[in-house]
């Protein structure tokens, strides 16, 4: 559940970033920002906010070590979905930060992916010292250190409520969000992050759109952990 109230803050911060940090922006930057407004807002939505949070100045979080993933709960039904998700993500991740799929029930995994019943979300969350927000059939929790480097992530999938294409979509979206791309956006309807609550429209993609792959690459190749929105705007102008 996300709010569109954050969007004006994001575009303002990112636009000011380009104006503040780049001399070339004086001549051409405003036109470029106007041209790429949807992309700029999309980047801000996904990288500088998280689920249920409406705030300015949130810092970017990301992994600085190769993340590992293990499946817990009902493993028998979903190996193809998990394998497809890992392959899809690794097409966008740098070689030195590829997501590694470990054996099931491996407590050493940095990302724990639970296929459980919806009414078990709260119980399992309490075991990991966080709270879930009711009304979600997929949920992710990310924990980072003082440098905004992700240390661990938990993903819940309601295996009793999701199947087929919807299951594939939820698994891909929640695992990608556990990489530090924590927000949704009303821009780009084919994006894995698409959500327009005002129109009651939600994404259904089971593969990453080109803009999603580019965003993951942008984050992991150009955006340091701890970046604030104004810095993301500067990096967007330079590297996107």
mmCIF file with all atom_site columns, N, CA, C and O in Angstrom, residues 210-227:
data_model
loop_
_atom_site.group_PDB
_atom_site.id
_atom_site.type_symbol
_atom_site.label_atom_id
_atom_site.label_alt_id
_atom_site.label_comp_id
_atom_site.label_asym_id
_atom_site.label_entity_id
_atom_site.label_seq_id
_atom_site.pdbx_PDB_ins_code
_atom_site.Cartn_x
_atom_site.Cartn_y
_atom_site.Cartn_z
_atom_site.occupancy
_atom_site.B_iso_or_equiv
_atom_site.pdbx_formal_charge
_atom_site.auth_seq_id
_atom_site.auth_comp_id
_atom_site.auth_asym_id
_atom_site.auth_atom_id
_atom_site.pdbx_PDB_model_num
ATOM 1  N N  . UNK A 1 210 ? 11.999 -3.811 -19.676 1.00 0.00 ? 210 UNK A N  1
ATOM 2  C CA . UNK A 1 210 ? 13.315 -3.187 -19.914 1.00 0.00 ? 210 UNK A CA 1
ATOM 3  C C  . UNK A 1 210 ? 13.644 -2.073 -18.928 1.00 0.00 ? 210 UNK A C  1
ATOM 4  O O  . UNK A 1 210 ? 14.787 -1.962 -18.474 1.00 0.00 ? 210 UNK A O  1
ATOM 5  N N  . UNK A 1 211 ? 12.646 -1.264 -18.558 1.00 0.00 ? 211 UNK A N  1
ATOM 6  C CA . UNK A 1 211 ? 12.916 -0.186 -17.618 1.00 0.00 ? 211 UNK A CA 1
ATOM 7  C C  . UNK A 1 211 ? 13.233 -0.730 -16.222 1.00 0.00 ? 211 UNK A C  1
ATOM 8  O O  . UNK A 1 211 ? 14.015 -0.134 -15.474 1.00 0.00 ? 211 UNK A O  1
ATOM 9  N N  . UNK A 1 212 ? 12.680 -1.889 -15.870 1.00 0.00 ? 212 UNK A N  1
ATOM 10 C CA . UNK A 1 212 ? 12.997 -2.524 -14.586 1.00 0.00 ? 212 UNK A CA 1
ATOM 11 C C  . UNK A 1 212 ? 14.446 -3.010 -14.577 1.00 0.00 ? 212 UNK A C  1
ATOM 12 O O  . UNK A 1 212 ? 15.177 -2.801 -13.606 1.00 0.00 ? 212 UNK A O  1
ATOM 13 N N  . UNK A 1 213 ? 14.843 -3.672 -15.658 1.00 0.00 ? 213 UNK A N  1
ATOM 14 C CA . UNK A 1 213 ? 16.221 -4.163 -15.739 1.00 0.00 ? 213 UNK A CA 1
ATOM 15 C C  . UNK A 1 213 ? 17.213 -3.008 -15.689 1.00 0.00 ? 213 UNK A C  1
ATOM 16 O O  . UNK A 1 213 ? 18.254 -3.084 -15.018 1.00 0.00 ? 213 UNK A O  1
ATOM 17 N N  . UNK A 1 214 ? 16.872 -1.920 -16.390 1.00 0.00 ? 214 UNK A N  1
ATOM 18 C CA . UNK A 1 214 ? 17.763 -0.765 -16.382 1.00 0.00 ? 214 UNK A CA 1
ATOM 19 C C  . UNK A 1 214 ? 17.841 -0.151 -14.992 1.00 0.00 ? 214 UNK A C  1
ATOM 20 O O  . UNK A 1 214 ? 18.906 0.306  -14.559 1.00 0.00 ? 214 UNK A O  1
ATOM 21 N N  . UNK A 1 215 ? 16.716 -0.128 -14.269 1.00 0.00 ? 215 UNK A N  1
ATOM 22 C CA . UNK A 1 215 ? 16.715 0.435  -12.924 1.00 0.00 ? 215 UNK A CA 1
ATOM 23 C C  . UNK A 1 215 ? 17.567 -0.400 -11.977 1.00 0.00 ? 215 UNK A C  1
ATOM 24 O O  . UNK A 1 215 ? 18.322 0.144  -11.162 1.00 0.00 ? 215 UNK A O  1
ATOM 25 N N  . UNK A 1 216 ? 17.467 -1.719 -12.053 1.00 0.00 ? 216 UNK A N  1
ATOM 26 C CA . UNK A 1 216 ? 18.295 -2.576 -11.206 1.00 0.00 ? 216 UNK A CA 1
ATOM 27 C C  . UNK A 1 216 ? 19.770 -2.348 -11.508 1.00 0.00 ? 216 UNK A C  1
ATOM 28 O O  . UNK A 1 216 ? 20.598 -2.201 -10.601 1.00 0.00 ? 216 UNK A O  1
ATOM 29 N N  . UNK A 1 217 ? 20.113 -2.296 -12.793 1.00 0.00 ? 217 UNK A N  1
ATOM 30 C CA . UNK A 1 217 ? 21.504 -2.043 -13.179 1.00 0.00 ? 217 UNK A CA 1
ATOM 31 C C  . UNK A 1 217 ? 21.959 -0.662 -12.716 1.00 0.00 ? 217 UNK A C  1
ATOM 32 O O  . UNK A 1 217 ? 23.087 -0.493 -12.233 1.00 0.00 ? 217 UNK A O  1
ATOM 33 N N  . UNK A 1 218 ? 21.094 0.329  -12.862 1.00 0.00 ? 218 UNK A N  1
ATOM 34 C CA . UNK A 1 218 ? 21.409 1.690  -12.418 1.00 0.00 ? 218 UNK A CA 1
ATOM 35 C C  . UNK A 1 218 ? 21.712 1.712  -10.922 1.00 0.00 ? 218 UNK A C  1
ATOM 36 O O  . UNK A 1 218 ? 22.711 2.290  -10.482 1.00 0.00 ? 218 UNK A O  1
ATOM 37 N N  . UNK A 1 219 ? 20.868 1.069  -10.138 1.00 0.00 ? 219 UNK A N  1
ATOM 38 C CA . UNK A 1 219 ? 21.076 1.030  -8.690  1.00 0.00 ? 219 UNK A CA 1
ATOM 39 C C  . UNK A 1 219 ? 22.411 0.385  -8.353  1.00 0.00 ? 219 UNK A C  1
ATOM 40 O O  . UNK A 1 219 ? 23.208 0.940  -7.577  1.00 0.00 ? 219 UNK A O  1
ATOM 41 N N  . UNK A 1 220 ? 22.683 -0.795 -8.926  1.00 0.00 ? 220 UNK A N  1
ATOM 42 C CA . UNK A 1 220 ? 23.834 -1.571 -8.491  1.00 0.00 ? 220 UNK A CA 1
ATOM 43 C C  . UNK A 1 220 ? 25.138 -1.187 -9.185  1.00 0.00 ? 220 UNK A C  1
ATOM 44 O O  . UNK A 1 220 ? 26.211 -1.589 -8.731  1.00 0.00 ? 220 UNK A O  1
ATOM 45 N N  . UNK A 1 221 ? 25.062 -0.395 -10.221 1.00 0.00 ? 221 UNK A N  1
ATOM 46 C CA . UNK A 1 221 ? 26.288 0.067  -10.864 1.00 0.00 ? 221 UNK A CA 1
ATOM 47 C C  . UNK A 1 221 ? 26.630 1.519  -10.543 1.00 0.00 ? 221 UNK A C  1
ATOM 48 O O  . UNK A 1 221 ? 27.794 1.912  -10.631 1.00 0.00 ? 221 UNK A O  1
ATOM 49 N N  . UNK A 1 222 ? 25.616 2.323  -10.156 1.00 0.00 ? 222 UNK A N  1
ATOM 50 C CA . UNK A 1 222 ? 25.860 3.756  -10.052 1.00 0.00 ? 222 UNK A CA 1
ATOM 51 C C  . UNK A 1 222 ? 25.379 4.431  -8.759  1.00 0.00 ? 222 UNK A C  1
ATOM 52 O O  . UNK A 1 222 ? 25.780 5.566  -8.500  1.00 0.00 ? 222 UNK A O  1
ATOM 53 N N  . UNK A 1 223 ? 24.524 3.789  -7.980  1.00 0.00 ? 223 UNK A N  1
ATOM 54 C CA . UNK A 1 223 ? 23.925 4.466  -6.823  1.00 0.00 ? 223 UNK A CA 1
ATOM 55 C C  . UNK A 1 223 ? 24.436 3.832  -5.533  1.00 0.00 ? 223 UNK A C  1
ATOM 56 O O  . UNK A 1 223 ? 24.053 2.714  -5.191  1.00 0.00 ? 223 UNK A O  1
ATOM 57 N N  . UNK A 1 224 ? 25.286 4.533  -4.796  1.00 0.00 ? 224 UNK A N  1
ATOM 58 C CA . UNK A 1 224 ? 25.820 3.966  -3.551  1.00 0.00 ? 224 UNK A CA 1
ATOM 59 C C  . UNK A 1 224 ? 24.739 3.843  -2.481  1.00 0.00 ? 224 UNK A C  1
ATOM 60 O O  . UNK A 1 224 ? 23.778 4.613  -2.440  1.00 0.00 ? 224 UNK A O  1
ATOM 61 N N  . UNK A 1 225 ? 24.917 2.879  -1.612  1.00 0.00 ? 225 UNK A N  1
ATOM 62 C CA . UNK A 1 225 ? 24.052 2.778  -0.437  1.00 0.00 ? 225 UNK A CA 1
ATOM 63 C C  . UNK A 1 225 ? 24.143 4.065  0.363   1.00 0.00 ? 225 UNK A C  1
ATOM 64 O O  . UNK A 1 225 ? 25.220 4.632  0.529   1.00 0.00 ? 225 UNK A O  1
ATOM 65 N N  . UNK A 1 226 ? 22.995 4.542  0.857   1.00 0.00 ? 226 UNK A N  1
ATOM 66 C CA . UNK A 1 226 ? 22.959 5.760  1.638   1.00 0.00 ? 226 UNK A CA 1
ATOM 67 C C  . UNK A 1 226 ? 22.664 7.015  0.838   1.00 0.00 ? 226 UNK A C  1
ATOM 68 O O  . UNK A 1 226 ? 22.528 8.094  1.416   1.00 0.00 ? 226 UNK A O  1
ATOM 69 N N  . UNK A 1 227 ? 22.554 6.897  -0.497  1.00 0.00 ? 227 UNK A N  1
ATOM 70 C CA . UNK A 1 227 ? 22.252 8.073  -1.320  1.00 0.00 ? 227 UNK A CA 1
ATOM 71 C C  . UNK A 1 227 ? 20.879 8.634  -0.964  1.00 0.00 ? 227 UNK A C  1
ATOM 72 O O  . UNK A 1 227 ? 19.928 7.886  -0.743  1.00 0.00 ? 227 UNK A O  1
#
